[in-house]
Amino acid sequence: MASMETADWNEDKRYLSIVTAGSPQELKARRTACQDLLLEQLNVIPIEEWMSRVNAMHDRIAWTAVNICEAQMKEAGYGLPPCAYSFIVFGSAGRQEATLWSDQDNGLIVEGEPDALKQSYFEAFGAMLSDVLEEAGYEKCEGKVMCSEPLWRKTFTEWKRQLDGWMNQLEWEPTRYLIIASDMRHVAGSEQLSMEWREAFHAGFVNNRKLSTAVLRNTVRHKATINLLGQVLTERFGDYAGGFDVKYGAYIPLVNIVRHLSLLHGVWDSSTLGRLERLAELGKYEHLEDIRRAFLTALRMRVNTPYTVQDGLLSSSDYISESDLKNKQLMSELRECLLLVRRLHKALQRQLRSEERRQS
């Protein structure tokens, strides 16, 4: 049964009103109102519950954006979608770990075989949907992981061919695409298509040690964040001199480590906390509870980094400021988190060397 706090949140009119927005402008206004409520709740409720609420908001906005886009396509003369499709998300959205300032990471799965009608409709649909989401406050992804891009907008048949290609190449770039794809989560449209996509994706990892090793090779690349004396390494130069990049210094390394272990053992969950739960059920690893605590610490620190507000929307560098690092409690927690990350990375580096010797 849902807690009273969760029930109150699910019944809040600012949250409920999102799905009745009829335009990107209305959607943005309702997002802003909901966002204000979430900011009031930050550090009041547990971080995992707060993140769940933030991502429930993002899902409602994305679902509504899809409906708005369908209506706009009809008005523009394209008619109704020519077949079933699925709107999917990747990155932090796929892991249900998006912040209030996360950008777009999404794609489309289109039913069946490619043809001219599908290509024409969904090329326009993908571009329009990305624009609707941008108007609602989601910046376009610098890495172009968006439904407006052909690489992430394909028929199911084309997706299977692309996934097979990435899995057979084992080089840095295709493996990076696979890692992005592994966080896929369904948001709108045909759930069946998303399920079939996930089945095709995970089938490629079964008894495929070379592919798991390629993912591990990408996973262990990580810049040093703590020195041999256990001191946290902060930025030396630039706009964030004296600060610490908590996203890439603590949060992403933990995400990557848990993802690698999950792919290795056929765990289908896309969220880091869900993956940790499934891994714990296997009984193969120590320190999973330590990883969970460190991950929640990294999440909490990330969502508390300084942000700016422009036109009602939040923006953050994901850097803990130099002044905040003077807080002894915060620095102690950060140091403990980074020491664990270093130990885990060293263990994975040993595992990688062993696998590469075995496969050579």
C-alpha positions as CSV (number, residue, x, y, z in Angstrom):
1,M,0.0,0.0,0.0
2,A,1.3,3.5,-0.8
3,S,2.4,5.7,2.1
4,M,0.3,8.7,3.0
5,E,3.1,11.0,1.7
6,T,3.1,9.2,-1.7
7,A,-0.7,9.3,-1.8
8,D,-0.7,13.0,-1.1
9,W,1.9,13.5,-3.9
10,N,-0.1,11.5,-6.4
11,E,-3.2,13.4,-5.7
12,D,-1.6,16.9,-5.8
13,K,-3.4,19.0,-8.4
14,R,0.0,20.4,-9.7
15,Y,1.1,16.8,-10.5
16,L,-2.3,15.7,-11.8
17,S,-2.7,18.7,-14.1
18,I,0.3,17.8,-16.2
19,V,-1.6,15.3,-18.4
20,T,-4.3,17.8,-19.3
21,A,-1.9,20.3,-20.8
22,G,-2.9,21.0,-24.4
23,S,0.2,22.8,-25.6
24,P,4.0,22.9,-25.0
25,Q,3.5,26.2,-23.2
26,E,0.9,24.8,-20.8
27,L,3.1,21.8,-20.2
28,K,6.0,24.0,-19.3
29,A,3.9,26.1,-16.9
30,R,2.6,22.9,-15.2
31,R,6.0,21.5,-15.0
32,T,7.2,24.7,-13.3
33,A,4.4,24.5,-10.7
34,C,5.1,20.9,-10.0
35,Q,8.9,21.6,-9.8
36,D,8.3,24.2,-7.1
37,L,6.5,21.6,-5.0
38,L,9.4,19.2,-5.4
39,L,11.9,21.8,-4.3
40,E,9.9,22.3,-1.1
41,Q,10.2,18.6,-0.5
42,L,14.0,18.3,-1.2
43,N,15.9,17.2,1.9
44,V,12.5,16.8,3.8
45,I,11.7,13.3,2.5
46,P,14.2,10.4,1.8
47,I,16.3,11.0,-1.3
48,E,15.0,7.8,-3.0
49,E,11.4,8.9,-2.5
50,W,12.2,12.4,-3.8
51,M,13.9,11.0,-6.9
52,S,10.9,8.8,-7.5
53,R,8.6,11.8,-7.4
54,V,10.9,13.9,-9.7
55,N,11.0,11.1,-12.3
56,A,7.2,10.4,-12.0
57,M,6.8,14.1,-13.0
58,H,9.2,13.7,-16.0
59,D,7.3,10.6,-17.2
60,R,4.0,12.4,-17.0
61,I,5.4,15.3,-19.0
62,A,6.9,13.0,-21.6
63,W,3.7,11.0,-22.0
64,T,1.7,14.3,-22.4
65,A,4.3,15.6,-24.9
66,V,3.8,12.5,-27.0
67,N,0.0,13.1,-27.1
68,I,0.5,16.8,-27.9
69,C,2.9,15.8,-30.7
70,E,0.4,13.3,-32.2
71,A,-2.3,16.1,-32.2
72,Q,0.1,18.6,-33.9
73,M,1.1,16.0,-36.5
74,K,-2.6,15.5,-37.3
75,E,-3.1,19.3,-37.6
76,A,-0.1,19.5,-39.9
77,G,-1.6,17.1,-42.3
78,Y,0.3,13.9,-41.4
79,G,-2.7,12.1,-40.0
80,L,-2.6,9.5,-37.3
81,P,0.5,7.3,-36.7
82,P,0.7,4.7,-39.5
83,C,1.6,1.9,-37.0
84,A,2.3,1.3,-33.4
85,Y,5.4,2.9,-31.8
86,S,7.1,3.2,-28.5
87,F,8.7,6.3,-27.0
88,I,11.6,5.3,-24.8
89,V,14.1,7.1,-22.6
90,F,17.8,6.5,-21.9
91,G,20.4,8.0,-19.6
92,S,19.3,9.3,-16.1
93,A,15.7,9.2,-17.3
94,G,16.0,5.6,-18.2
95,R,17.4,4.9,-14.8
96,Q,14.7,7.0,-13.1
97,E,17.5,9.2,-11.7
98,A,16.9,12.4,-13.7
99,T,17.4,15.7,-11.9
100,L,15.2,18.8,-12.2
101,W,17.7,20.0,-14.8
102,S,18.3,16.9,-16.9
103,D,18.2,17.2,-20.7
104,Q,16.7,14.9,-23.3
105,D,17.8,11.3,-23.8
106,N,15.2,9.4,-25.8
107,G,14.3,7.4,-28.8
108,L,11.6,5.7,-30.8
109,I,10.9,2.1,-31.7
110,V,8.5,1.8,-34.7
111,E,6.6,-1.3,-35.4
112,G,7.6,-3.8,-38.1
113,E,9.7,-3.3,-41.3
114,P,10.8,0.1,-42.6
115,D,8.8,1.7,-45.5
116,A,8.5,5.1,-47.0
117,L,5.3,6.1,-45.1
118,K,6.8,5.2,-41.7
119,Q,10.0,7.0,-42.5
120,S,8.2,10.1,-43.6
121,Y,5.8,10.2,-40.6
122,F,8.3,9.3,-37.8
123,E,11.1,11.5,-39.1
124,A,8.7,14.5,-38.8
125,F,7.2,13.1,-35.5
126,G,10.7,12.6,-33.9
127,A,11.8,16.2,-34.8
128,M,8.5,17.7,-33.6
129,L,8.5,15.7,-30.3
130,S,12.0,16.8,-29.5
131,D,11.0,20.4,-30.1
132,V,7.9,20.0,-27.9
133,L,10.1,18.6,-25.1
134,E,12.5,21.5,-25.6
135,E,9.6,24.0,-25.3
136,A,8.5,22.2,-22.1
137,G,12.0,22.8,-20.6
138,Y,14.2,19.9,-21.6
139,E,17.3,21.0,-23.4
140,K,18.3,19.0,-26.5
141,C,21.0,16.4,-25.8
142,E,24.5,17.5,-26.9
143,G,25.3,13.9,-27.7
144,K,22.2,13.8,-29.9
145,V,20.6,10.8,-28.1
146,M,17.2,11.9,-29.2
147,C,14.2,10.6,-31.2
148,S,14.9,13.3,-33.8
149,E,18.1,11.5,-34.7
150,P,18.1,8.4,-37.1
151,L,20.5,6.5,-34.8
152,W,17.9,6.4,-32.0
153,R,14.7,6.4,-34.1
154,K,14.2,3.1,-36.0
155,T,11.8,0.3,-36.8
156,F,12.0,-2.7,-34.6
157,T,13.7,-4.6,-37.5
158,E,16.3,-1.9,-37.9
159,W,16.9,-1.7,-34.2
160,K,17.7,-5.4,-34.0
161,R,20.1,-5.1,-36.9
162,Q,21.8,-2.1,-35.2
163,L,22.0,-3.8,-31.8
164,D,23.6,-6.9,-33.5
165,G,26.1,-4.6,-35.2
166,W,27.1,-2.9,-32.0
167,M,27.5,-6.2,-30.2
168,N,29.7,-7.7,-32.9
169,Q,32.1,-4.7,-33.2
170,L,33.3,-4.6,-29.6
171,E,35.1,-1.3,-30.2
172,W,34.8,1.8,-27.9
173,E,32.1,3.7,-29.8
174,P,29.6,0.9,-30.5
175,T,30.1,-0.4,-26.9
176,R,29.4,3.1,-25.7
177,Y,26.1,3.1,-27.6
178,L,25.3,-0.3,-26.1
179,I,25.9,1.1,-22.6
180,I,23.6,4.0,-23.4
181,A,21.0,1.6,-24.7
182,S,21.2,-0.7,-21.6
183,D,19.4,2.0,-19.6
184,M,16.4,2.0,-21.9
185,R,13.0,2.4,-20.3
186,H,9.5,2.5,-21.8
187,V,7.4,5.7,-21.3
188,A,4.7,5.9,-23.9
189,G,3.1,4.0,-26.8
190,S,3.4,0.3,-27.3
191,E,4.7,-1.5,-24.2
192,Q,4.9,-4.7,-26.2
193,L,7.4,-3.1,-28.6
194,S,9.6,-2.0,-25.7
195,M,9.5,-5.5,-24.2
196,E,10.5,-7.1,-27.5
197,W,13.3,-4.6,-27.8
198,R,14.6,-5.4,-24.3
199,E,14.4,-9.1,-25.1
200,A,16.5,-8.6,-28.2
201,F,19.0,-6.4,-26.3
202,H,19.6,-8.8,-23.4
203,A,19.7,-11.9,-25.6
204,G,23.0,-10.6,-27.1
205,F,24.7,-10.6,-23.6
206,V,23.8,-14.3,-22.8
207,N,27.1,-16.3,-22.6
208,N,28.9,-13.5,-24.4
209,R,32.1,-13.0,-22.4
210,K,33.8,-10.9,-25.1
211,L,30.9,-8.4,-25.1
212,S,30.9,-8.2,-21.2
213,T,34.6,-7.6,-21.4
214,A,34.1,-4.8,-23.9
215,V,31.6,-3.2,-21.5
216,L,34.0,-3.6,-18.6
217,R,36.8,-2.0,-20.7
218,N,34.6,1.1,-21.0
219,T,33.5,1.0,-17.4
220,V,37.0,1.2,-15.8
221,R,37.9,4.4,-17.6
222,H,37.5,6.9,-14.8
223,K,39.5,10.0,-13.8
224,A,41.2,10.0,-10.4
225,T,39.1,11.8,-7.8
226,I,41.1,11.0,-4.6
227,N,44.8,10.7,-4.1
228,L,47.0,8.2,-2.4
229,L,46.6,10.1,0.9
230,G,42.9,9.9,0.7
231,Q,42.4,13.6,-0.2
232,V,39.6,14.6,-2.5
233,L,40.9,16.0,-5.8
234,T,39.1,19.2,-6.7
235,E,39.2,21.2,-9.9
236,R,42.4,23.2,-10.2
237,F,41.4,25.6,-13.0
238,G,38.4,27.2,-14.7
239,D,35.0,28.3,-13.7
240,Y,34.7,25.5,-11.1
241,A,38.2,25.8,-9.5
242,G,38.1,24.5,-6.0
243,G,34.8,22.6,-6.6
244,F,34.1,18.9,-7.2
245,D,32.3,17.3,-10.1
246,V,29.9,15.0,-8.2
247,K,28.2,13.7,-11.3
248,Y,31.3,12.4,-13.1
249,G,33.4,12.0,-10.0
250,A,31.1,9.9,-7.8
251,Y,27.6,9.3,-9.3
252,I,28.4,8.1,-12.8
253,P,31.3,5.7,-11.7
254,L,28.8,4.0,-9.3
255,V,26.1,3.8,-12.0
256,N,28.7,2.3,-14.4
257,I,29.9,-0.3,-11.9
258,V,26.4,-1.5,-11.0
259,R,25.4,-1.5,-14.7
260,H,28.3,-3.7,-15.7
261,L,27.5,-6.3,-13.0
262,S,23.9,-6.2,-14.0
263,L,24.6,-6.9,-17.7
264,L,27.1,-9.6,-16.7
265,H,24.3,-11.4,-14.7
266,G,21.3,-10.8,-17.0
267,V,19.6,-8.2,-14.7
268,W,16.9,-6.4,-16.7
269,D,16.2,-3.5,-14.3
270,S,17.2,-0.1,-15.6
271,S,17.5,1.8,-12.3
272,T,20.6,1.6,-10.2
273,L,18.7,0.8,-7.0
274,G,16.6,-1.9,-8.8
275,R,19.8,-3.4,-10.2
276,L,21.4,-3.5,-6.7
277,E,18.3,-5.3,-5.4
278,R,18.5,-7.9,-8.1
279,L,22.2,-8.4,-7.6
280,A,21.7,-8.8,-3.9
281,E,19.3,-11.7,-4.6
282,L,22.0,-13.5,-6.5
283,G,24.2,-13.6,-3.3
284,K,27.4,-13.3,-5.4
285,Y,28.8,-10.0,-4.2
286,E,29.9,-8.4,-0.9
287,H,29.6,-4.6,-0.3
288,L,26.3,-4.2,-2.2
289,E,24.9,-2.4,0.8
290,D,28.0,-0.2,0.9
291,I,27.5,0.6,-2.8
292,R,23.8,1.4,-2.2
293,R,24.6,3.9,0.6
294,A,27.4,5.5,-1.5
295,F,25.0,5.8,-4.4
296,L,22.3,7.5,-2.4
297,T,25.0,9.8,-1.0
298,A,26.1,10.7,-4.5
299,L,22.5,11.2,-5.6
300,R,21.7,13.5,-2.7
301,M,24.9,15.6,-3.3
302,R,24.1,15.9,-6.9
303,V,20.6,17.2,-6.5
304,N,21.9,19.7,-3.9
305,T,24.5,21.3,-6.1
306,P,24.1,25.0,-6.7
307,Y,21.6,25.8,-9.4
308,T,20.3,28.9,-11.3
309,V,16.7,29.6,-12.3
310,Q,15.9,31.2,-15.7
311,D,12.3,31.5,-17.0
312,G,11.2,29.1,-14.2
313,L,13.7,26.3,-15.3
314,L,16.6,25.1,-13.3
315,S,20.2,24.7,-14.5
316,S,23.2,23.3,-12.6
317,S,26.9,22.4,-13.3
318,D,26.7,19.3,-11.0
319,Y,29.7,20.7,-9.1
320,I,29.8,20.9,-5.4
321,S,31.0,24.4,-4.7
322,E,34.3,25.1,-2.9
323,S,32.4,26.7,0.0
324,D,30.2,23.6,0.5
325,L,33.2,21.4,0.5
326,K,34.3,23.1,3.7
327,N,31.4,21.4,5.5
328,K,33.2,18.6,7.4
329,Q,30.2,16.2,7.3
330,L,29.8,16.6,3.6
331,M,33.5,16.2,2.9
332,S,33.6,13.1,5.2
333,E,30.7,11.5,3.3
334,L,32.2,12.4,-0.1
335,R,35.6,11.0,0.9
336,E,34.1,7.7,2.1
337,C,32.1,7.4,-1.2
338,L,35.2,8.0,-3.3
339,L,37.3,5.5,-1.4
340,L,34.7,2.9,-2.2
341,V,34.7,3.9,-5.9
342,R,38.5,3.6,-6.0
343,R,38.4,0.1,-4.4
344,L,35.7,-1.1,-6.8
345,H,37.6,0.3,-9.8
346,K,40.8,-1.5,-8.8
347,A,38.9,-4.7,-8.4
348,L,37.4,-4.3,-11.9
349,Q,40.7,-3.4,-13.4
350,R,42.1,-6.7,-12.1
351,Q,39.1,-8.5,-13.5
352,L,39.7,-6.8,-16.9
353,R,43.4,-7.8,-17.0
354,S,42.4,-11.4,-16.2
355,E,39.7,-11.5,-18.9
356,E,42.0,-10.0,-21.5
357,R,44.7,-12.6,-20.7
358,R,42.2,-15.4,-20.9
359,Q,40.8,-14.2,-24.3
360,S,44.2,-13.4,-25.9
